Amino acid sequence: MSRGAGTVALSLGLCLCAGQLVAASPAAAAPVAVKAAVATQAAAKVKPKLTAKASTRSLKWGSTLKVTAKVIDPRTGKIAKGTVRLQGLVGGKWRTWDTETVKNQNGTVTLKYAPKNTYYIRTLFTGSGFSSASTGKTKITVKTSGAKILAEAKKHKGALYKYGASGPKRFDCSGYTKYVYKKAAGKSLPHKANSQQKYGKSVSKSKKQVGDLIVFRNGSYGYHAGIYAGNGYIYDSPHTGARVGKHKIWNKNYVVRRLVA
């Protein structure tokens, strides 16, 4: 046989013995078979059973959402060790809000987050030896609350008073409350304190809450407006030369109006 033919025989895993072509021994091929089996086994990842339950599907702005997730290995019925992520669909992409490692015996974890807007959420599991698994998306509705009103009111602390101004950099008293309620809750108020006292729901002074509208009166005429901040304080734009800030309620003649639940 020519040298070229011998080269071809060797490249095919054969050996040339006494002028005859003899197949390579099974022992020589065994390592290749073992490697292939190992690779196949490694690729065969198990998909765990992932379930999740949200504490609520509707919550007030500023409240914390709790999601309890459970992960089980279907082969054994025991926990699937790995990581669970709570994610929100933001701008078309899933963003991770909280991450917990599965540790306890029943395979459950509790994830927490305080969403600022209405979002779709899901949980995602990843773990060594397992393929990733995710739950379907669930809509969580976030409602405007007094806490959101107050958070918006605080953003403008230090803004200078200007008569007739309604933001975003300068305000008079009713211009300030008008701007805050529109920005935080989409509520439209007139630019006059006396008119604002007719909006929303009337609430007794003893039951006023953070985010309520406070209108001070001279007799029955409303002359100044602010936003209740708790503990006897309001955020307001007081008068010429002053700035938006937190001030003590100084007069007992006022009404409370609730514009958000």
PDB file of N, CA and C in Angstrom, residues 49-53 67-73 77-85 99-111 123 125:
ATOM      1  N   LYS A  49     -40.007  23.046  39.514  1.00  0.00           N
ATOM      2  CA  LYS A  49     -41.386  23.515  39.614  1.00  0.00           C
ATOM      3  C   LYS A  49     -41.380  24.809  40.430  1.00  0.00           C
ATOM      4  N   LEU A  50     -41.725  25.925  39.783  1.00  0.00           N
ATOM      5  CA  LEU A  50     -41.697  27.241  40.426  1.00  0.00           C
ATOM      6  C   LEU A  50     -43.109  27.807  40.525  1.00  0.00           C
ATOM      7  N   THR A  51     -43.511  28.160  41.735  1.00  0.00           N
ATOM      8  CA  THR A  51     -44.805  28.811  41.946  1.00  0.00           C
ATOM      9  C   THR A  51     -44.584  30.079  42.761  1.00  0.00           C
ATOM     10  N   ALA A  52     -45.478  31.057  42.605  1.00  0.00           N
ATOM     11  CA  ALA A  52     -45.343  32.319  43.349  1.00  0.00           C
ATOM     12  C   ALA A  52     -46.710  32.929  43.586  1.00  0.00           C
ATOM     13  N   LYS A  53     -46.833  33.650  44.714  1.00  0.00           N
ATOM     14  CA  LYS A  53     -48.090  34.301  45.068  1.00  0.00           C
ATOM     15  C   LYS A  53     -47.807  35.683  45.642  1.00  0.00           C
ATOM     16  N   VAL A  67     -43.948  38.950  47.756  1.00  0.00           N
ATOM     17  CA  VAL A  67     -44.196  37.816  46.875  1.00  0.00           C
ATOM     18  C   VAL A  67     -43.527  36.584  47.470  1.00  0.00           C
ATOM     19  N   THR A  68     -44.312  35.538  47.709  1.00  0.00           N
ATOM     20  CA  THR A  68     -43.780  34.281  48.240  1.00  0.00           C
ATOM     21  C   THR A  68     -43.626  33.290  47.100  1.00  0.00           C
ATOM     22  N   ALA A  69     -42.401  32.808  46.898  1.00  0.00           N
ATOM     23  CA  ALA A  69     -42.113  31.858  45.820  1.00  0.00           C
ATOM     24  C   ALA A  69     -41.651  30.532  46.400  1.00  0.00           C
ATOM     25  N   LYS A  70     -41.953  29.439  45.694  1.00  0.00           N
ATOM     26  CA  LYS A  70     -41.555  28.106  46.128  1.00  0.00           C
ATOM     27  C   LYS A  70     -40.961  27.349  44.942  1.00  0.00           C
ATOM     28  N   VAL A  71     -39.812  26.671  45.193  1.00  0.00           N
ATOM     29  CA  VAL A  71     -39.127  25.954  44.119  1.00  0.00           C
ATOM     30  C   VAL A  71     -38.881  24.510  44.544  1.00  0.00           C
ATOM     31  N   ILE A  72     -39.340  23.563  43.723  1.00  0.00           N
ATOM     32  CA  ILE A  72     -39.226  22.136  44.030  1.00  0.00           C
ATOM     33  C   ILE A  72     -38.544  21.388  42.883  1.00  0.00           C
ATOM     34  N   ASP A  73     -37.664  20.452  43.255  1.00  0.00           N
ATOM     35  CA  ASP A  73     -37.028  19.561  42.278  1.00  0.00           C
ATOM     36  C   ASP A  73     -38.028  18.440  41.967  1.00  0.00           C
ATOM     37  N   GLY A  77     -38.922  15.793  44.762  1.00  0.00           N
ATOM     38  CA  GLY A  77     -39.969  16.411  45.564  1.00  0.00           C
ATOM     39  C   GLY A  77     -39.407  17.304  46.656  1.00  0.00           C
ATOM     40  N   LYS A  78     -38.084  17.475  46.676  1.00  0.00           N
ATOM     41  CA  LYS A  78     -37.426  18.313  47.669  1.00  0.00           C
ATOM     42  C   LYS A  78     -37.081  19.670  47.057  1.00  0.00           C
ATOM     43  N   ILE A  79     -36.477  20.537  47.875  1.00  0.00           N
ATOM     44  CA  ILE A  79     -36.192  21.884  47.398  1.00  0.00           C
ATOM     45  C   ILE A  79     -35.163  21.868  46.267  1.00  0.00           C
ATOM     46  N   ALA A  80     -35.299  22.853  45.393  1.00  0.00           N
ATOM     47  CA  ALA A  80     -34.318  23.061  44.328  1.00  0.00           C
ATOM     48  C   ALA A  80     -33.460  24.247  44.758  1.00  0.00           C
ATOM     49  N   LYS A  81     -32.202  23.993  45.060  1.00  0.00           N
ATOM     50  CA  LYS A  81     -31.333  25.049  45.553  1.00  0.00           C
ATOM     51  C   LYS A  81     -30.931  25.982  44.411  1.00  0.00           C
ATOM     52  N   GLY A  82     -31.013  27.269  44.709  1.00  0.00           N
ATOM     53  CA  GLY A  82     -30.657  28.260  43.697  1.00  0.00           C
ATOM     54  C   GLY A  82     -31.109  29.644  44.134  1.00  0.00           C
ATOM     55  N   THR A  83     -31.344  30.509  43.168  1.00  0.00           N
ATOM     56  CA  THR A  83     -31.684  31.899  43.434  1.00  0.00           C
ATOM     57  C   THR A  83     -33.007  32.263  42.775  1.00  0.00           C
ATOM     58  N   VAL A  84     -33.840  32.992  43.530  1.00  0.00           N
ATOM     59  CA  VAL A  84     -35.112  33.477  42.997  1.00  0.00           C
ATOM     60  C   VAL A  84     -35.061  34.999  42.940  1.00  0.00           C
ATOM     61  N   ARG A  85     -35.494  35.556  41.810  1.00  0.00           N
ATOM     62  CA  ARG A  85     -35.507  37.010  41.620  1.00  0.00           C
ATOM     63  C   ARG A  85     -36.934  37.504  41.393  1.00  0.00           C
ATOM     64  N   THR A  99     -33.678  39.877  45.304  1.00  0.00           N
ATOM     65  CA  THR A  99     -33.090  38.556  45.067  1.00  0.00           C
ATOM     66  C   THR A  99     -32.951  37.813  46.390  1.00  0.00           C
ATOM     67  N   GLU A 100     -33.352  36.543  46.403  1.00  0.00           N
ATOM     68  CA  GLU A 100     -33.235  35.717  47.601  1.00  0.00           C
ATOM     69  C   GLU A 100     -32.725  34.322  47.222  1.00  0.00           C
ATOM     70  N   THR A 101     -31.940  33.727  48.124  1.00  0.00           N
ATOM     71  CA  THR A 101     -31.431  32.367  47.918  1.00  0.00           C
ATOM     72  C   THR A 101     -32.331  31.360  48.608  1.00  0.00           C
ATOM     73  N   VAL A 102     -32.662  30.269  47.906  1.00  0.00           N
ATOM     74  CA  VAL A 102     -33.509  29.229  48.494  1.00  0.00           C
ATOM     75  C   VAL A 102     -32.694  28.462  49.530  1.00  0.00           C
ATOM     76  N   LYS A 103     -33.119  28.540  50.789  1.00  0.00           N
ATOM     77  CA  LYS A 103     -32.357  27.914  51.871  1.00  0.00           C
ATOM     78  C   LYS A 103     -33.202  26.989  52.745  1.00  0.00           C
ATOM     79  N   ASN A 104     -34.438  27.394  53.045  1.00  0.00           N
ATOM     80  CA  ASN A 104     -35.195  26.612  54.025  1.00  0.00           C
ATOM     81  C   ASN A 104     -35.692  25.279  53.469  1.00  0.00           C
ATOM     82  N   GLN A 105     -36.176  24.438  54.320  1.00  0.00           N
ATOM     83  CA  GLN A 105     -36.503  23.056  53.969  1.00  0.00           C
ATOM     84  C   GLN A 105     -37.685  22.917  53.016  1.00  0.00           C
ATOM     85  N   ASN A 106     -38.616  23.873  53.034  1.00  0.00           N
ATOM     86  CA  ASN A 106     -39.768  23.734  52.137  1.00  0.00           C
ATOM     87  C   ASN A 106     -39.586  24.478  50.815  1.00  0.00           C
ATOM     88  N   GLY A 107     -38.415  25.086  50.616  1.00  0.00           N
ATOM     89  CA  GLY A 107     -38.091  25.701  49.329  1.00  0.00           C
ATOM     90  C   GLY A 107     -38.761  27.029  49.059  1.00  0.00           C
ATOM     91  N   THR A 108     -39.200  27.732  50.111  1.00  0.00           N
ATOM     92  CA  THR A 108     -39.883  29.011  49.914  1.00  0.00           C
ATOM     93  C   THR A 108     -38.983  30.197  50.236  1.00  0.00           C
ATOM     94  N   VAL A 109     -39.223  31.300  49.548  1.00  0.00           N
ATOM     95  CA  VAL A 109     -38.543  32.561  49.823  1.00  0.00           C
ATOM     96  C   VAL A 109     -39.571  33.680  49.725  1.00  0.00           C
ATOM     97  N   THR A 110     -39.324  34.773  50.443  1.00  0.00           N
ATOM     98  CA  THR A 110     -40.197  35.937  50.376  1.00  0.00           C
ATOM     99  C   THR A 110     -39.413  37.108  49.809  1.00  0.00           C
ATOM    100  N   LEU A 111     -39.937  37.679  48.744  1.00  0.00           N
ATOM    101  CA  LEU A 111     -39.290  38.807  48.082  1.00  0.00           C
ATOM    102  C   LEU A 111     -40.139  40.063  48.292  1.00  0.00           C
ATOM    103  N   THR A 123     -41.479  36.081  38.818  1.00  0.00           N
ATOM    104  CA  THR A 123     -40.328  35.564  39.551  1.00  0.00           C
ATOM    105  C   THR A 123     -39.521  34.683  38.609  1.00  0.00           C
ATOM    106  N   PHE A 125     -36.209  31.820  38.506  1.00  0.00           N
ATOM    107  CA  PHE A 125     -35.320  30.932  39.267  1.00  0.00           C
ATOM    108  C   PHE A 125     -34.145  30.497  38.405  1.00  0.00           C
TER     109      PHE A 125
END
